[in-house]
PDB file of C-alpha atoms in Angstrom:
ATOM      1  CA  ASN A 297     -93.012 -61.655-133.005  1.00 52.00           C
ATOM      2  CA  ALA A 298     -95.367 -62.542-130.170  1.00 70.00           C
ATOM      3  CA  GLY A 299     -97.034 -59.735-128.317  1.00 89.00           C
ATOM      4  CA  VAL A 300     -97.312 -59.277-124.587  1.00 94.00           C
ATOM      5  CA  MET A 301     -98.574 -62.532-123.096  1.00 95.00           C
ATOM      6  CA  GLN A 302    -100.605 -62.584-119.931  1.00 96.00           C
ATOM      7  CA  ASN A 303    -101.879 -65.641-118.149  1.00 96.00           C
ATOM      8  CA  PRO A 304    -104.211 -66.788-117.013  1.00 97.00           C
ATOM      9  CA  ARG A 305    -106.875 -64.966-118.991  1.00 95.00           C
ATOM     10  CA  HIS A 306    -109.389 -65.530-116.231  1.00 96.00           C
ATOM     11  CA  LEU A 307    -108.656 -66.323-112.602  1.00 98.00           C
ATOM     12  CA  VAL A 308    -111.179 -67.149-109.907  1.00 98.00           C
ATOM     13  CA  ARG A 309    -110.183 -67.085-106.256  1.00 97.00           C
ATOM     14  CA  ARG A 310    -111.995 -67.287-102.948  1.00 97.00           C
ATOM     15  CA  ARG A 311    -111.527 -64.610-100.338  1.00 97.00           C
ATOM     16  CA  GLY A 312    -108.296 -65.137 -98.445  1.00 97.00           C
ATOM     17  CA  GLN A 313    -106.512 -67.037-101.207  1.00 98.00           C
ATOM     18  CA  GLU A 314    -103.515 -65.844-103.176  1.00 98.00           C
ATOM     19  CA  ALA A 315    -103.615 -64.714-106.802  1.00 98.00           C
ATOM     20  CA  ARG A 316    -100.601 -64.815-109.109  1.00 98.00           C
ATOM     21  CA  LEU A 317    -100.772 -63.039-112.447  1.00 98.00           C
ATOM     22  CA  ARG A 318     -98.064 -63.511-115.042  1.00 98.00           C
ATOM     23  CA  CYS A 319     -96.824 -61.279-117.802  1.00 97.00           C
ATOM     24  CA  SER A 320     -94.267 -62.095-120.470  1.00 96.00           C
ATOM     25  CA  PRO A 321     -93.220 -58.900-122.266  1.00 95.00           C
ATOM     26  CA  MET A 322     -92.617 -58.642-125.960  1.00 93.00           C
ATOM     27  CA  LYS A 323     -89.258 -59.930-127.121  1.00 90.00           C
ATOM     28  CA  GLY A 324     -86.607 -57.303-126.565  1.00 88.00           C
ATOM     29  CA  HIS A 325     -88.686 -55.354-124.049  1.00 90.00           C
ATOM     30  CA  SER A 326     -87.177 -54.905-120.625  1.00 89.00           C
ATOM     31  CA  HIS A 327     -89.711 -52.476-119.137  1.00 92.00           C
ATOM     32  CA  VAL A 328     -92.997 -53.697-117.693  1.00 95.00           C
ATOM     33  CA  TYR A 329     -95.970 -51.775-116.343  1.00 95.00           C
ATOM     34  CA  TRP A 330     -98.965 -53.173-114.469  1.00 97.00           C
ATOM     35  CA  TYR A 331    -102.358 -51.479-114.537  1.00 97.00           C
ATOM     36  CA  ARG A 332    -105.679 -52.289-112.879  1.00 97.00           C
ATOM     37  CA  GLN A 333    -109.073 -51.639-114.431  1.00 94.00           C
ATOM     38  CA  LEU A 334    -112.070 -51.634-112.139  1.00 90.00           C
ATOM     39  CA  PRO A 335    -115.551 -51.998-113.710  1.00 83.00           C
ATOM     40  CA  GLU A 336    -116.645 -48.884-115.621  1.00 79.00           C
ATOM     41  CA  GLU A 337    -113.264 -47.240-115.017  1.00 83.00           C
ATOM     42  CA  GLY A 338    -110.118 -46.486-116.959  1.00 85.00           C
ATOM     43  CA  LEU A 339    -106.827 -48.202-116.275  1.00 92.00           C
ATOM     44  CA  LYS A 340    -104.928 -47.127-113.170  1.00 94.00           C
ATOM     45  CA  PHE A 341    -101.165 -47.461-112.911  1.00 94.00           C
ATOM     46  CA  MET A 342     -99.881 -49.822-110.246  1.00 96.00           C
ATOM     47  CA  VAL A 343     -96.183 -50.526-110.699  1.00 96.00           C
ATOM     48  CA  TYR A 344     -93.311 -50.113-113.152  1.00 94.00           C
ATOM     49  CA  LEU A 345     -90.462 -52.616-113.264  1.00 94.00           C
ATOM     50  CA  GLN A 346     -87.289 -53.260-115.142  1.00 92.00           C
ATOM     51  CA  LYS A 347     -85.425 -56.534-114.976  1.00 88.00           C
ATOM     52  CA  GLU A 348     -84.795 -57.312-111.300  1.00 88.00           C
ATOM     53  CA  ASN A 349     -85.798 -53.812-110.192  1.00 92.00           C
ATOM     54  CA  ILE A 350     -88.949 -52.058-109.081  1.00 94.00           C
ATOM     55  CA  ILE A 351     -88.698 -48.518-110.411  1.00 92.00           C
ATOM     56  CA  ASP A 352     -92.015 -47.026-109.352  1.00 92.00           C
ATOM     57  CA  GLU A 353     -94.637 -48.693-107.173  1.00 93.00           C
ATOM     58  CA  SER A 354     -96.518 -45.545-106.253  1.00 91.00           C
ATOM     59  CA  GLY A 355     -99.812 -46.932-107.580  1.00 92.00           C
ATOM     60  CA  MET A 356     -99.666 -50.198-105.719  1.00 94.00           C
ATOM     61  CA  PRO A 357    -101.589 -50.750-102.464  1.00 94.00           C
ATOM     62  CA  LYS A 358     -99.165 -50.910 -99.549  1.00 90.00           C
ATOM     63  CA  GLU A 359    -100.416 -54.226 -98.247  1.00 94.00           C
ATOM     64  CA  ARG A 360    -101.048 -57.607 -99.860  1.00 97.00           C
ATOM     65  CA  PHE A 361     -99.756 -56.579-103.307  1.00 97.00           C
ATOM     66  CA  SER A 362     -96.273 -57.243-104.627  1.00 97.00           C
ATOM     67  CA  ALA A 363     -94.607 -57.435-108.006  1.00 97.00           C
ATOM     68  CA  GLU A 364     -91.395 -58.788-109.411  1.00 96.00           C
ATOM     69  CA  PHE A 365     -89.633 -59.067-112.733  1.00 96.00           C
ATOM     70  CA  PRO A 366     -86.811 -61.585-112.345  1.00 93.00           C
ATOM     71  CA  LYS A 367     -83.799 -61.901-114.575  1.00 90.00           C
ATOM     72  CA  GLU A 368     -85.331 -64.991-116.138  1.00 90.00           C
ATOM     73  CA  GLY A 369     -89.030 -65.580-116.611  1.00 92.00           C
ATOM     74  CA  PRO A 370     -92.165 -63.465-116.607  1.00 95.00           C
ATOM     75  CA  SER A 371     -93.139 -60.583-114.420  1.00 97.00           C
ATOM     76  CA  ILE A 372     -95.442 -61.634-111.586  1.00 98.00           C
ATOM     77  CA  LEU A 373     -98.101 -59.590-109.833  1.00 98.00           C
ATOM     78  CA  ARG A 374     -98.996 -61.265-106.571  1.00 98.00           C
ATOM     79  CA  ILE A 375    -102.025 -60.516-104.440  1.00 98.00           C
ATOM     80  CA  GLN A 376    -102.169 -62.159-101.042  1.00 97.00           C
ATOM     81  CA  GLN A 377    -105.336 -62.749 -99.022  1.00 97.00           C
ATOM     82  CA  VAL A 378    -107.583 -61.490-101.793  1.00 97.00           C
ATOM     83  CA  VAL A 379    -110.764 -59.572-100.986  1.00 96.00           C
ATOM     84  CA  ARG A 380    -113.853 -58.826-103.085  1.00 94.00           C
ATOM     85  CA  GLY A 381    -112.541 -55.383-103.945  1.00 94.00           C
ATOM     86  CA  ASP A 382    -109.589 -56.942-105.773  1.00 96.00           C
ATOM     87  CA  SER A 383    -111.954 -58.118-108.520  1.00 96.00           C
ATOM     88  CA  ALA A 384    -110.788 -56.306-111.636  1.00 96.00           C
ATOM     89  CA  ALA A 385    -108.985 -56.699-114.922  1.00 95.00           C
ATOM     90  CA  TYR A 386    -105.213 -56.488-114.564  1.00 97.00           C
ATOM     91  CA  PHE A 387    -103.240 -55.399-117.593  1.00 96.00           C
ATOM     92  CA  CYS A 388     -99.558 -55.618-118.261  1.00 96.00           C
ATOM     93  CA  ALA A 389     -97.773 -53.447-120.795  1.00 94.00           C
ATOM     94  CA  SER A 390     -94.194 -53.542-121.995  1.00 93.00           C
ATOM     95  CA  SER A 391     -91.836 -51.245-123.851  1.00 89.00           C
ATOM     96  CA  PRO A 392     -88.248 -51.561-125.066  1.00 86.00           C
ATOM     97  CA  GLY A 393     -87.200 -48.567-122.997  1.00 77.00           C
ATOM     98  CA  GLY A 394     -88.700 -46.258-120.441  1.00 69.00           C
ATOM     99  CA  ASP A 395     -88.937 -43.135-122.553  1.00 71.00           C
ATOM    100  CA  GLY A 396     -92.395 -41.891-123.426  1.00 66.00           C
ATOM    101  CA  ASN A 397     -91.413 -41.890-127.067  1.00 70.00           C
ATOM    102  CA  GLN A 398     -91.612 -45.660-127.006  1.00 76.00           C
ATOM    103  CA  PRO A 399     -95.246 -46.777-126.876  1.00 81.00           C
ATOM    104  CA  GLN A 400     -96.414 -49.344-124.387  1.00 88.00           C
ATOM    105  CA  HIS A 401     -97.808 -52.545-125.839  1.00 91.00           C
ATOM    106  CA  PHE A 402    -100.569 -54.153-123.813  1.00 93.00           C
ATOM    107  CA  GLY A 403    -101.432 -57.745-123.134  1.00 94.00           C
ATOM    108  CA  ASP A 404    -105.013 -58.999-123.205  1.00 92.00           C
ATOM    109  CA  GLY A 405    -105.318 -58.730-119.435  1.00 95.00           C
ATOM    110  CA  THR A 406    -106.217 -61.109-116.635  1.00 97.00           C
ATOM    111  CA  ARG A 407    -109.730 -60.887-115.283  1.00 96.00           C
ATOM    112  CA  LEU A 408    -109.650 -61.670-111.582  1.00 97.00           C
ATOM    113  CA  SER A 409    -112.888 -62.646-109.896  1.00 97.00           C
ATOM    114  CA  ILE A 410    -113.141 -63.068-106.142  1.00 96.00           C
ATOM    115  CA  LEU A 411    -115.915 -65.269-104.790  1.00 93.00           C
TER     116      LEU A 411
ATOM    117  CA  ALA B 181    -100.663 -34.830-110.545  1.00 62.00           C
ATOM    118  CA  GLN B 182    -101.984 -35.068-114.047  1.00 70.00           C
ATOM    119  CA  THR B 183    -105.674 -35.757-114.605  1.00 89.00           C
ATOM    120  CA  VAL B 184    -107.441 -36.800-117.773  1.00 95.00           C
ATOM    121  CA  THR B 185    -111.148 -36.093-118.214  1.00 96.00           C
ATOM    122  CA  GLN B 186    -113.492 -37.637-120.740  1.00 96.00           C
ATOM    123  CA  SER B 187    -116.827 -35.913-120.308  1.00 95.00           C
ATOM    124  CA  GLN B 188    -118.847 -38.186-122.600  1.00 96.00           C
ATOM    125  CA  PRO B 189    -119.578 -41.570-121.002  1.00 94.00           C
ATOM    126  CA  GLU B 190    -121.390 -42.722-124.165  1.00 96.00           C
ATOM    127  CA  MET B 191    -121.568 -41.635-127.774  1.00 97.00           C
ATOM    128  CA  SER B 192    -123.452 -42.969-130.743  1.00 97.00           C
ATOM    129  CA  VAL B 193    -122.759 -42.634-134.472  1.00 97.00           C
ATOM    130  CA  GLN B 194    -124.286 -44.041-137.616  1.00 97.00           C
ATOM    131  CA  GLU B 195    -122.198 -46.108-139.935  1.00 97.00           C
ATOM    132  CA  ALA B 196    -120.253 -43.981-142.447  1.00 97.00           C
ATOM    133  CA  GLU B 197    -120.758 -40.833-140.361  1.00 97.00           C
ATOM    134  CA  THR B 198    -118.184 -38.870-138.387  1.00 98.00           C
ATOM    135  CA  VAL B 199    -117.956 -38.671-134.611  1.00 98.00           C
ATOM    136  CA  THR B 200    -115.724 -36.700-132.258  1.00 98.00           C
ATOM    137  CA  LEU B 201    -114.757 -37.876-128.783  1.00 98.00           C
ATOM    138  CA  SER B 202    -113.641 -35.263-126.262  1.00 98.00           C
ATOM    139  CA  CYS B 203    -110.718 -35.315-123.873  1.00 98.00           C
ATOM    140  CA  THR B 204    -109.215 -32.649-121.644  1.00 97.00           C
ATOM    141  CA  TYR B 205    -106.250 -32.964-119.351  1.00 96.00           C
ATOM    142  CA  ASP B 206    -104.525 -31.035-116.659  1.00 95.00           C
ATOM    143  CA  THR B 207    -100.763 -30.729-116.395  1.00 93.00           C
ATOM    144  CA  SER B 208     -98.065 -28.256-115.499  1.00 91.00           C
ATOM    145  CA  GLU B 209     -95.610 -29.919-117.884  1.00 89.00           C
ATOM    146  CA  SER B 210     -94.815 -28.411-121.271  1.00 88.00           C
ATOM    147  CA  ASP B 211     -93.661 -31.589-122.965  1.00 89.00           C
ATOM    148  CA  TYR B 212     -95.619 -34.816-122.896  1.00 92.00           C
ATOM    149  CA  TYR B 213     -97.439 -37.387-124.993  1.00 93.00           C
ATOM    150  CA  LEU B 214    -101.135 -37.960-125.540  1.00 95.00           C
ATOM    151  CA  PHE B 215    -102.767 -41.156-126.724  1.00 95.00           C
ATOM    152  CA  TRP B 216    -106.082 -42.632-127.692  1.00 97.00           C
ATOM    153  CA  TYR B 217    -106.577 -46.319-126.959  1.00 95.00           C
ATOM    154  CA  LYS B 218    -109.447 -48.500-128.119  1.00 95.00           C
ATOM    155  CA  GLN B 219    -110.808 -51.331-125.984  1.00 93.00           C
ATOM    156  CA  PRO B 220    -113.278 -53.597-127.828  1.00 92.00           C
ATOM    157  CA  PRO B 221    -115.407 -56.172-125.986  1.00 87.00           C
ATOM    158  CA  SER B 222    -112.456 -58.568-126.149  1.00 83.00           C
ATOM    159  CA  ARG B 223    -110.829 -56.139-123.662  1.00 83.00           C
ATOM    160  CA  GLN B 224    -107.570 -55.760-125.586  1.00 85.00           C
ATOM    161  CA  MET B 225    -106.006 -52.315-125.349  1.00 90.00           C
ATOM    162  CA  ILE B 226    -105.200 -51.148-128.852  1.00 92.00           C
ATOM    163  CA  LEU B 227    -103.243 -47.981-129.558  1.00 92.00           C
ATOM    164  CA  VAL B 228    -105.205 -45.864-132.032  1.00 95.00           C
ATOM    165  CA  ILE B 229    -103.173 -42.690-132.301  1.00 95.00           C
ATOM    166  CA  ARG B 230    -100.414 -40.764-130.552  1.00 94.00           C
ATOM    167  CA  GLN B 231     -99.559 -37.065-130.345  1.00 94.00           C
ATOM    168  CA  GLU B 232     -96.350 -35.451-129.135  1.00 92.00           C
ATOM    169  CA  ALA B 233     -97.034 -32.166-127.371  1.00 92.00           C
ATOM    170  CA  TYR B 234     -94.133 -30.334-128.988  1.00 90.00           C
ATOM    171  CA  LYS B 235     -95.552 -31.038-132.441  1.00 89.00           C
ATOM    172  CA  GLN B 236     -98.138 -28.537-133.606  1.00 85.00           C
ATOM    173  CA  GLN B 237     -99.354 -30.713-136.433  1.00 92.00           C
ATOM    174  CA  ASN B 238    -102.302 -32.912-135.532  1.00 94.00           C
ATOM    175  CA  ALA B 239    -101.661 -36.647-135.778  1.00 93.00           C
ATOM    176  CA  THR B 240    -103.590 -38.707-138.332  1.00 94.00           C
ATOM    177  CA  GLU B 241    -103.934 -42.449-138.799  1.00 93.00           C
ATOM    178  CA  ASN B 242    -106.205 -43.359-141.719  1.00 95.00           C
ATOM    179  CA  ARG B 243    -109.778 -42.601-140.566  1.00 97.00           C
ATOM    180  CA  PHE B 244    -108.619 -41.396-137.148  1.00 97.00           C
ATOM    181  CA  SER B 245    -107.372 -37.885-136.488  1.00 97.00           C
ATOM    182  CA  VAL B 246    -106.952 -35.664-133.481  1.00 97.00           C
ATOM    183  CA  ASN B 247    -107.568 -32.016-132.734  1.00 97.00           C
ATOM    184  CA  PHE B 248    -104.804 -31.067-130.309  1.00 96.00           C
ATOM    185  CA  GLN B 249    -105.275 -27.687-128.655  1.00 96.00           C
ATOM    186  CA  LYS B 250    -102.318 -27.310-126.312  1.00 94.00           C
ATOM    187  CA  ALA B 251    -103.320 -24.002-124.750  1.00 94.00           C
ATOM    188  CA  ALA B 252    -106.782 -25.322-124.000  1.00 95.00           C
ATOM    189  CA  LYS B 253    -105.367 -28.704-122.920  1.00 96.00           C
ATOM    190  CA  SER B 254    -107.778 -30.447-125.206  1.00 97.00           C
ATOM    191  CA  PHE B 255    -107.197 -33.581-127.269  1.00 97.00           C
ATOM    192  CA  SER B 256    -110.250 -34.787-129.181  1.00 98.00           C
ATOM    193  CA  LEU B 257    -110.440 -37.818-131.456  1.00 98.00           C
ATOM    194  CA  LYS B 258    -112.298 -37.690-134.746  1.00 98.00           C
ATOM    195  CA  ILE B 259    -113.384 -40.912-136.408  1.00 98.00           C
ATOM    196  CA  SER B 260    -114.415 -40.489-140.029  1.00 97.00           C
ATOM    197  CA  ASP B 261    -116.480 -42.930-142.078  1.00 97.00           C
ATOM    198  CA  SER B 262    -117.373 -44.888-138.940  1.00 97.00           C
ATOM    199  CA  GLN B 263    -117.509 -48.656-139.223  1.00 97.00           C
ATOM    200  CA  LEU B 264    -119.248 -51.266-137.099  1.00 96.00           C
ATOM    201  CA  GLY B 265    -115.845 -52.474-135.951  1.00 95.00           C
ATOM    202  CA  ASP B 266    -115.152 -49.092-134.389  1.00 97.00           C
ATOM    203  CA  ALA B 267    -117.628 -49.854-131.610  1.00 97.00           C
ATOM    204  CA  ALA B 268    -115.604 -50.005-128.406  1.00 96.00           C
ATOM    205  CA  MET B 269    -114.536 -48.103-125.311  1.00 95.00           C
ATOM    206  CA  TYR B 270    -112.119 -45.323-126.143  1.00 97.00           C
ATOM    207  CA  PHE B 271    -109.638 -44.116-123.577  1.00 96.00           C
ATOM    208  CA  CYS B 272    -107.636 -40.925-123.706  1.00 96.00           C
ATOM    209  CA  ALA B 273    -104.265 -41.120-121.957  1.00 95.00           C
ATOM    210  CA  TYR B 274    -101.448 -38.781-120.963  1.00 94.00           C
ATOM    211  CA  ARG B 275     -97.809 -39.604-120.413  1.00 92.00           C
ATOM    212  CA  ARG B 276     -95.177 -37.271-119.169  1.00 88.00           C
ATOM    213  CA  ARG B 277     -92.034 -37.046-121.289  1.00 85.00           C
ATOM    214  CA  GLY B 278     -88.987 -38.672-119.799  1.00 80.00           C
ATOM    215  CA  SER B 279     -87.991 -42.035-118.530  1.00 75.00           C
ATOM    216  CA  GLY B 280     -90.317 -44.430-116.837  1.00 75.00           C
ATOM    217  CA  TYR B 281     -93.567 -42.518-116.573  1.00 82.00           C
ATOM    218  CA  ALA B 282     -96.770 -44.489-116.694  1.00 86.00           C
ATOM    219  CA  LEU B 283     -99.861 -43.744-118.720  1.00 90.00           C
ATOM    220  CA  ASN B 284    -102.597 -41.752-117.006  1.00 93.00           C
ATOM    221  CA  PHE B 285    -106.013 -42.729-118.380  1.00 94.00           C
ATOM    222  CA  GLY B 286    -109.403 -41.080-118.501  1.00 94.00           C
ATOM    223  CA  LYS B 287    -112.537 -43.034-117.587  1.00 93.00           C
ATOM    224  CA  GLY B 288    -113.407 -43.757-121.184  1.00 94.00           C
ATOM    225  CA  THR B 289    -116.160 -43.134-123.718  1.00 96.00           C
ATOM    226  CA  SER B 290    -118.305 -45.990-124.947  1.00 96.00           C
ATOM    227  CA  LEU B 291    -118.892 -45.641-128.698  1.00 97.00           C
ATOM    228  CA  LEU B 292    -121.887 -47.308-130.267  1.00 97.00           C
ATOM    229  CA  VAL B 293    -122.018 -47.610-134.058  1.00 97.00           C
ATOM    230  CA  THR B 294    -125.446 -48.171-135.577  1.00 96.00           C
ATOM    231  CA  PRO B 295    -126.105 -49.538-139.078  1.00 94.00           C
TER     232      PRO B 295
END
């Protein structure tokens, strides 16, 4: 049973370009969470999605960032017009349901570097 | 809002010895979950141990145990018989009980294990 798959593992972009980060949840998991980890910091919540729905995006910057989790395919975190401050590790986690009793399983993260 | 505080940026322990990592949190909720995650240099997020706030008994997983003091809002992690492979960043996290709440992480403690 494959775990949470994130790709790419490393992504390099120049300022102003777009970054697309993908997350395939564990089989049978329909809840996806995205977190961002800045250097020397803990993970910060960005957005919580279920299939075809954004449930909570309170941690996501209002501009340039968007997320989706379509009926088919992986969840995508999209960052438009990237800036240096977007450099971070982005983690995806999935769970079979939304209840806190069900632990979140994390992917290995995508390390985004902005030149 | 809930906050999680890890007051020890770095800790060091000798192999085979015991070390305790501190974590305090702030919440007005009475029912919630607490977690310790390990992040080795590979940057995976690995769940070490979980505690449900309504359970008085401290959780234990092999060499890892917690000291959960609900009134003091304290949740420390004890690692017994430390091994070189325990070297990593350790993050304490809080999650509110109920559907769809994200994890709220502390800033982490870097654990060094010396031979």
